[in-house]
Short mmCIF file of C-alpha atoms and ligand atoms in Angstrom, two decimals:
data_model
loop_
_atom_site.label_atom_id
_atom_site.label_comp_id
_atom_site.label_asym_id
_atom_site.label_seq_id
_atom_site.Cartn_x
_atom_site.Cartn_y
_atom_site.Cartn_z
CA MET A 1 -151.37 -29.27 -46.15
CA TRP A 2 -152.09 -31.12 -49.74
CA TYR A 3 -151.58 -30.69 -52.71
CA PRO A 4 -152.63 -30.62 -55.94
CA SER A 5 -152.43 -34.39 -56.78
CA HIS A 6 -154.52 -34.07 -54.01
CA VAL A 7 -157.22 -31.88 -54.32
CA ALA A 8 -157.01 -34.33 -57.84
CA ARG A 9 -157.98 -37.45 -56.72
CA ALA A 10 -160.37 -35.74 -54.57
CA LYS A 11 -162.21 -34.01 -57.66
CA LYS A 12 -162.36 -37.31 -59.44
CA GLU A 13 -163.33 -39.37 -56.87
CA ILE A 14 -166.69 -36.72 -56.31
CA ARG A 15 -167.11 -36.90 -59.96
CA GLN A 16 -167.05 -40.75 -59.46
CA ASN A 17 -169.20 -40.80 -56.68
CA LEU A 18 -171.60 -38.03 -58.40
CA ARG A 19 -172.58 -40.71 -61.37
CA LEU A 20 -174.30 -41.93 -58.49
CA VAL A 21 -176.31 -39.95 -56.38
CA ASP A 22 -179.32 -37.91 -56.96
CA VAL A 23 -177.93 -35.56 -54.95
CA VAL A 24 -174.93 -33.81 -52.86
CA PHE A 25 -175.18 -32.30 -49.36
CA GLU A 26 -173.43 -29.71 -49.90
CA ILE A 27 -171.81 -28.96 -46.32
CA VAL A 28 -170.37 -25.18 -45.73
CA ASP A 29 -169.45 -24.00 -42.43
CA ALA A 30 -172.39 -21.07 -41.20
CA ARG A 31 -169.82 -18.88 -39.88
CA ILE A 32 -168.26 -17.70 -43.24
CA PRO A 33 -170.47 -19.94 -45.38
CA ARG A 34 -169.24 -17.84 -48.47
CA SER A 35 -165.71 -19.23 -47.65
CA SER A 36 -165.64 -22.32 -46.71
CA ARG A 37 -168.33 -22.94 -50.43
CA ILE A 38 -166.11 -24.17 -52.99
CA ALA A 39 -165.83 -22.51 -55.64
CA ALA A 40 -165.23 -25.40 -58.41
CA MET A 41 -167.88 -27.46 -56.91
CA LYS A 42 -170.45 -25.68 -59.70
CA GLN A 43 -168.61 -27.32 -62.61
CA LEU A 44 -168.23 -30.57 -60.52
CA LEU A 45 -172.49 -30.82 -59.87
CA GLY A 46 -173.15 -29.95 -63.63
CA GLN A 47 -176.58 -30.15 -63.53
CA LYS A 48 -176.92 -32.01 -59.75
CA GLN A 49 -179.33 -31.33 -57.57
CA SER A 50 -177.85 -29.97 -54.70
CA VAL A 51 -178.33 -29.42 -50.82
CA ILE A 52 -177.10 -26.63 -49.00
CA ALA A 53 -176.41 -27.27 -45.30
CA LEU A 54 -175.03 -24.58 -43.34
CA ASN A 55 -173.25 -26.92 -40.58
CA LYS A 56 -172.52 -25.19 -37.30
CA ALA A 57 -174.59 -23.01 -36.75
CA ASP A 58 -174.69 -23.21 -33.09
CA LEU A 59 -171.30 -21.25 -33.52
CA ALA A 60 -172.69 -18.68 -36.05
CA ASP A 61 -175.41 -15.35 -35.83
CA PRO A 62 -178.93 -17.10 -36.41
CA ALA A 63 -180.24 -13.85 -37.57
CA VAL A 64 -176.55 -13.48 -40.34
CA THR A 65 -178.07 -17.52 -40.95
CA SER A 66 -181.15 -16.27 -42.26
CA ARG A 67 -180.81 -14.45 -44.12
CA TRP A 68 -177.98 -16.56 -45.86
CA VAL A 69 -180.83 -18.59 -46.14
CA GLN A 70 -182.53 -16.40 -48.06
CA HIS A 71 -179.73 -15.27 -50.16
CA PHE A 72 -178.98 -18.82 -51.20
CA ALA A 73 -183.39 -19.02 -52.13
CA GLU A 74 -182.97 -16.14 -54.28
CA LEU A 75 -180.03 -17.75 -56.40
CA GLY A 76 -182.27 -21.16 -56.59
CA HIS A 77 -180.41 -23.39 -54.45
CA GLU A 78 -181.34 -24.99 -51.74
CA ALA A 79 -180.39 -24.40 -48.12
CA THR A 80 -180.40 -25.62 -44.22
CA VAL A 81 -179.76 -24.78 -40.99
CA VAL A 82 -177.59 -27.25 -39.28
CA ASN A 83 -175.59 -28.91 -36.15
CA ALA A 84 -174.31 -31.90 -37.37
CA LYS A 85 -172.88 -31.95 -33.04
CA THR A 86 -176.98 -31.84 -31.79
CA GLY A 87 -178.71 -33.15 -34.87
CA GLN A 88 -180.90 -29.59 -34.74
CA GLY A 89 -182.09 -29.50 -38.77
CA VAL A 90 -181.19 -33.31 -40.08
CA PRO A 91 -184.83 -34.04 -40.49
CA GLU A 92 -186.17 -30.55 -42.61
CA LEU A 93 -181.36 -31.83 -44.28
CA ILE A 94 -183.15 -35.31 -45.07
CA ALA A 95 -186.54 -33.73 -46.62
CA ARG A 96 -184.60 -31.24 -48.32
CA ALA A 97 -182.10 -33.91 -50.30
CA ARG A 98 -185.42 -35.88 -50.87
CA THR A 99 -187.16 -32.35 -52.49
CA GLY A 100 -183.77 -31.91 -54.55
CA SER A 101 -184.14 -36.01 -55.82
CA GLN A 102 -187.10 -35.79 -56.96
CA ARG A 103 -186.93 -32.69 -58.64
CA ALA A 104 -183.55 -34.94 -60.41
CA SER A 105 -186.10 -37.83 -61.04
CA THR A 106 -188.64 -35.83 -62.43
CA GLY A 107 -191.19 -38.16 -64.78
CA GLN A 108 -189.50 -41.45 -63.38
CA ARG A 109 -190.03 -44.58 -62.71
CA ARG A 110 -188.20 -45.03 -58.77
CA LEU A 111 -187.57 -47.96 -58.66
CA ARG A 112 -184.79 -47.77 -56.36
CA PRO A 113 -183.51 -45.21 -53.40
CA TYR A 114 -182.77 -41.58 -54.15
CA ARG A 115 -179.19 -42.07 -53.13
CA ALA A 116 -176.87 -38.75 -52.03
CA MET A 117 -173.81 -37.89 -50.82
CA ALA A 118 -171.68 -35.21 -49.22
CA VAL A 119 -168.43 -33.13 -49.92
CA GLY A 120 -166.95 -30.49 -47.58
CA ILE A 121 -163.56 -28.78 -47.32
CA PRO A 122 -162.19 -30.13 -43.87
CA ASN A 123 -162.87 -29.49 -40.61
CA VAL A 124 -166.73 -28.31 -41.74
CA GLY A 125 -168.09 -31.45 -40.26
CA LYS A 126 -168.81 -34.26 -43.17
CA SER A 127 -167.51 -37.66 -40.43
CA SER A 128 -170.00 -35.61 -37.62
CA LEU A 129 -172.89 -34.96 -40.51
CA LEU A 130 -172.77 -38.56 -41.12
CA ASN A 131 -172.28 -40.20 -37.88
CA ARG A 132 -175.54 -37.90 -37.73
CA LEU A 133 -177.87 -38.99 -40.65
CA ALA A 134 -175.88 -43.38 -40.24
CA GLY A 135 -177.66 -42.76 -36.32
CA ARG A 136 -179.25 -45.53 -34.94
CA ARG A 137 -181.97 -47.39 -36.83
CA SER A 138 -180.17 -47.56 -40.46
CA ALA A 139 -178.05 -49.59 -41.34
CA ARG A 140 -174.90 -49.30 -43.61
CA THR A 141 -176.45 -51.61 -46.36
CA GLY A 142 -172.36 -52.40 -47.28
CA GLU A 143 -172.67 -54.57 -43.61
CA ARG A 144 -175.69 -56.99 -44.42
CA PRO A 145 -174.14 -59.76 -45.20
CA GLY A 146 -173.42 -61.09 -48.97
CA ILE A 147 -172.39 -57.28 -49.84
CA THR A 148 -168.46 -57.07 -48.36
CA ARG A 149 -167.15 -54.77 -51.20
CA GLY A 150 -168.15 -51.67 -53.78
CA ARG A 151 -169.01 -48.31 -51.74
CA GLN A 152 -171.11 -48.24 -48.52
CA TRP A 153 -174.79 -46.46 -48.15
CA ILE A 154 -176.81 -45.99 -44.60
CA ARG A 155 -179.82 -45.80 -45.39
CA VAL A 156 -180.69 -42.81 -43.34
CA ALA A 157 -184.42 -42.77 -44.60
CA GLU A 158 -187.53 -45.24 -46.31
CA ASP A 159 -186.40 -43.58 -49.67
CA LEU A 160 -183.17 -42.45 -49.18
CA GLU A 161 -179.19 -43.86 -49.08
CA LEU A 162 -175.89 -41.50 -48.19
CA LEU A 163 -173.04 -42.82 -49.68
CA ASP A 164 -171.00 -43.98 -46.38
CA MET A 165 -168.19 -41.72 -47.42
CA PRO A 166 -167.42 -37.72 -48.29
CA GLY A 167 -166.26 -36.17 -50.72
CA ILE A 168 -163.73 -33.74 -49.77
CA LEU A 169 -162.78 -31.13 -50.95
CA TRP A 170 -160.14 -27.94 -50.52
CA PRO A 171 -160.09 -25.13 -50.82
CA GLU A 172 -157.82 -24.16 -53.69
CA HIS A 173 -157.72 -20.49 -54.50
CA ALA A 174 -159.54 -19.03 -51.73
CA THR A 175 -158.37 -14.43 -51.37
CA ASP A 176 -156.09 -13.88 -48.74
CA GLU A 177 -159.50 -12.78 -47.06
CA ALA A 178 -160.61 -16.17 -47.34
CA THR A 179 -157.49 -18.08 -46.47
CA ASP A 180 -157.67 -15.55 -42.73
CA LEU A 181 -161.91 -16.93 -42.32
CA LEU A 182 -160.19 -20.47 -43.30
CA CYS A 183 -157.12 -20.75 -40.26
CA ILE A 184 -159.84 -18.44 -37.54
CA THR A 185 -162.34 -21.71 -38.07
CA GLY A 186 -159.68 -24.35 -37.97
CA ALA A 187 -159.85 -25.62 -41.29
CA LEU A 188 -156.42 -24.83 -42.48
CA PRO A 189 -154.31 -26.82 -39.81
CA ASP A 190 -152.99 -24.42 -37.57
CA GLU A 191 -149.41 -25.82 -37.83
CA THR A 192 -149.83 -23.90 -41.83
CA PHE A 193 -149.83 -20.95 -40.38
CA ASP A 194 -149.06 -18.02 -38.17
CA VAL A 195 -151.29 -18.71 -35.21
CA GLU A 196 -150.65 -14.90 -33.88
CA VAL A 197 -151.04 -13.75 -37.06
CA VAL A 198 -154.81 -15.29 -37.87
CA ALA A 199 -155.60 -14.78 -33.98
CA SER A 200 -155.01 -10.74 -34.02
CA ARG A 201 -156.73 -10.10 -37.44
CA LEU A 202 -159.37 -12.40 -35.18
CA LEU A 203 -159.30 -9.75 -32.90
CA GLY A 204 -159.59 -6.56 -34.99
CA ARG A 205 -162.32 -8.51 -36.10
CA LEU A 206 -164.54 -8.95 -33.18
CA GLY A 207 -163.47 -5.94 -31.73
CA GLY A 208 -165.29 -4.35 -34.88
CA THR A 209 -168.89 -6.68 -34.31
CA ALA A 210 -168.68 -8.40 -31.27
CA PRO A 211 -166.28 -6.21 -29.22
CA GLU A 212 -168.27 -7.53 -25.36
CA ALA A 213 -167.24 -11.29 -26.63
CA LEU A 214 -162.98 -9.80 -25.94
CA THR A 215 -164.87 -8.06 -23.39
CA GLU A 216 -166.62 -10.34 -21.47
CA ARG A 217 -164.32 -12.74 -22.28
CA TYR A 218 -160.23 -11.31 -20.76
CA GLY A 219 -161.21 -7.22 -19.46
CA VAL A 220 -159.55 -6.96 -22.57
CA LEU A 221 -161.27 -3.84 -24.49
CA PRO A 222 -160.92 -3.55 -28.34
CA GLY A 223 -157.40 -2.03 -29.45
CA ALA A 224 -154.47 -2.91 -31.10
CA PRO A 225 -154.34 -6.53 -31.69
CA GLU A 226 -150.74 -7.20 -30.37
CA GLU A 227 -151.32 -5.31 -27.09
CA ALA A 228 -155.09 -7.71 -27.22
CA LEU A 229 -152.57 -10.67 -27.94
CA THR A 230 -150.21 -9.77 -24.59
CA ALA A 231 -153.84 -7.76 -22.19
CA ILE A 232 -155.46 -12.16 -22.21
CA ALA A 233 -151.92 -13.23 -22.03
CA ARG A 234 -151.51 -12.08 -18.99
CA GLN A 235 -155.10 -11.94 -17.66
CA ARG A 236 -154.60 -15.73 -18.56
CA GLY A 237 -151.33 -16.58 -16.13
CA LEU A 238 -150.14 -18.22 -20.25
CA LEU A 239 -146.15 -16.15 -18.98
CA ALA A 240 -143.21 -17.67 -20.48
CA THR A 241 -139.81 -17.60 -18.81
CA GLY A 242 -139.22 -14.18 -17.04
CA GLY A 243 -143.20 -14.03 -16.46
CA VAL A 244 -143.15 -12.59 -20.01
CA PRO A 245 -146.68 -12.65 -21.60
CA ASP A 246 -146.75 -14.96 -23.73
CA THR A 247 -148.75 -14.24 -26.90
CA LYS A 248 -148.32 -17.57 -28.68
CA ARG A 249 -150.85 -19.33 -26.14
CA ALA A 250 -153.15 -16.24 -25.66
CA ALA A 251 -153.61 -17.64 -29.57
CA GLN A 252 -154.41 -20.62 -29.29
CA ALA A 253 -155.90 -19.84 -26.36
CA LEU A 254 -158.00 -16.57 -28.77
CA LEU A 255 -158.77 -18.98 -31.79
CA ALA A 256 -159.57 -22.47 -29.09
CA ASP A 257 -162.00 -19.79 -28.06
CA PHE A 258 -163.14 -18.83 -31.06
CA ARG A 259 -163.82 -22.07 -32.09
CA SER A 260 -166.45 -23.74 -29.92
CA GLY A 261 -167.97 -20.94 -29.62
CA ARG A 262 -167.62 -19.21 -25.98
CA LEU A 263 -167.11 -16.19 -27.67
CA GLY A 264 -170.70 -16.97 -28.15
CA ARG A 265 -172.44 -16.55 -32.07
CA VAL A 266 -171.19 -14.61 -34.01
CA SER A 267 -170.62 -14.79 -37.48
CA LEU A 268 -167.47 -13.27 -40.08
CA GLU A 269 -169.35 -13.34 -43.33
CA GLU A 270 -172.29 -11.90 -44.34
CA PRO A 271 -174.18 -12.70 -47.32
CA ASP A 272 -173.86 -9.69 -49.68
CA ASP A 273 -175.31 -8.21 -53.96
CA GLU A 274 -172.11 -10.80 -54.99
CA LEU A 275 -173.17 -13.02 -56.16
CA VAL A 276 -172.00 -17.11 -55.03
P1 G4P B 301 -164.72 -33.07 -41.15
O1 G4P B 301 -165.08 -35.10 -41.52
O2 G4P B 301 -165.66 -32.84 -42.30
O3 G4P B 301 -163.20 -33.33 -41.31
O4 G4P B 301 -165.22 -33.13 -39.92
P2 G4P B 301 -166.09 -33.47 -37.98
O5 G4P B 301 -166.93 -33.93 -38.50
O6 G4P B 301 -164.86 -34.09 -38.10
O7 G4P B 301 -166.20 -32.40 -36.88
C1 G4P B 301 -164.96 -31.36 -37.45
C2 G4P B 301 -165.02 -30.89 -35.79
O8 G4P B 301 -166.60 -30.12 -35.36
C3 G4P B 301 -165.21 -32.15 -34.72
O9 G4P B 301 -165.09 -31.04 -32.98
C4 G4P B 301 -166.57 -32.21 -34.55
O10 G4P B 301 -166.98 -32.21 -32.78
C5 G4P B 301 -167.68 -30.44 -34.65
N1 G4P B 301 -168.83 -29.92 -35.73
C6 G4P B 301 -168.84 -30.58 -35.86
N2 G4P B 301 -170.63 -30.06 -36.86
C7 G4P B 301 -170.65 -29.51 -35.34
C8 G4P B 301 -171.31 -28.42 -35.22
O11 G4P B 301 -173.01 -28.17 -36.21
N3 G4P B 301 -171.71 -27.63 -34.13
C9 G4P B 301 -169.87 -27.85 -33.60
N4 G4P B 301 -170.97 -26.90 -31.91
N5 G4P B 301 -169.87 -28.74 -33.53
C10 G4P B 301 -169.38 -29.61 -34.96
P3 G4P B 301 -163.21 -31.98 -32.57
O12 G4P B 301 -162.81 -31.27 -32.14
O13 G4P B 301 -162.71 -31.74 -33.73
O14 G4P B 301 -163.76 -33.28 -32.26
P4 G4P B 301 -165.06 -33.71 -30.74
O15 G4P B 301 -164.63 -32.88 -29.66
O16 G4P B 301 -165.81 -32.65 -30.79
O17 G4P B 301 -165.03 -34.69 -31.22
#
């Protein structure tokens, strides 16, 4: 879990690093772009340019993701779709960062590569994206002989460097609904919540939006979540002493299946008129 002191320290670090960069990659989870985006980011960013990277796009419904990109564009944000695991969308992200940086430095002669940093909540894919952007070709600039101290920059393109340490943001002041979504997607550690309660909420959502996912994988029809967890436990052979269905393990299995995409590509939030 996080503590106010962690949050304060992380924000301070991000603020310090922000001074060094021209553009920020705001990494969000494409399945929950609203809940995984940090409200405090706006204040932190000030006038700084940002590019929203809708990561884990392979796990989200592509049609919904496209609507999110359009939604962000309508609000004046640069947004692009990424899969940090495979690198899909990364060239587009670099191109957007370049545009954003150029916009930030209009009229000024560029004496050094543009600089970017990535920020996002835990588990959203920051390290994966950094590794992807670093690639095989790029050198970590700090690894050059003679440069050992200070911040490390990764050269991701001829004219773009990325800070080698992502900024971690914590979803403070999340609503109950957002907290549920952060638990479902794995942004919050499983030890910090009741997995059966959270899995039941996921079942409720899937029952409404993607019932076929449940039927295909577990053979259960959407209904009362408690009954569905029992049915999943039976179907998976997850039994406790005395052959009683182990609903806790069924809940863990359901969350693991959802998080790895085994229930298909499911978006849990849709853009609406609410300003993000
Ligand atoms: P973080 O630095 O923001 O905390 O996130 P990190 O990169 O460690 O990624 C968290 C998990 O999300 C990892 O899975 C990672 O592989 C996965 N991930 C990151 N980007 C994507 C993506 O675009 N698509 C998919 N499907 N998964 C993504 P893990 O299970 O913790 O590790 P691993 O077993 O994959 O190595």
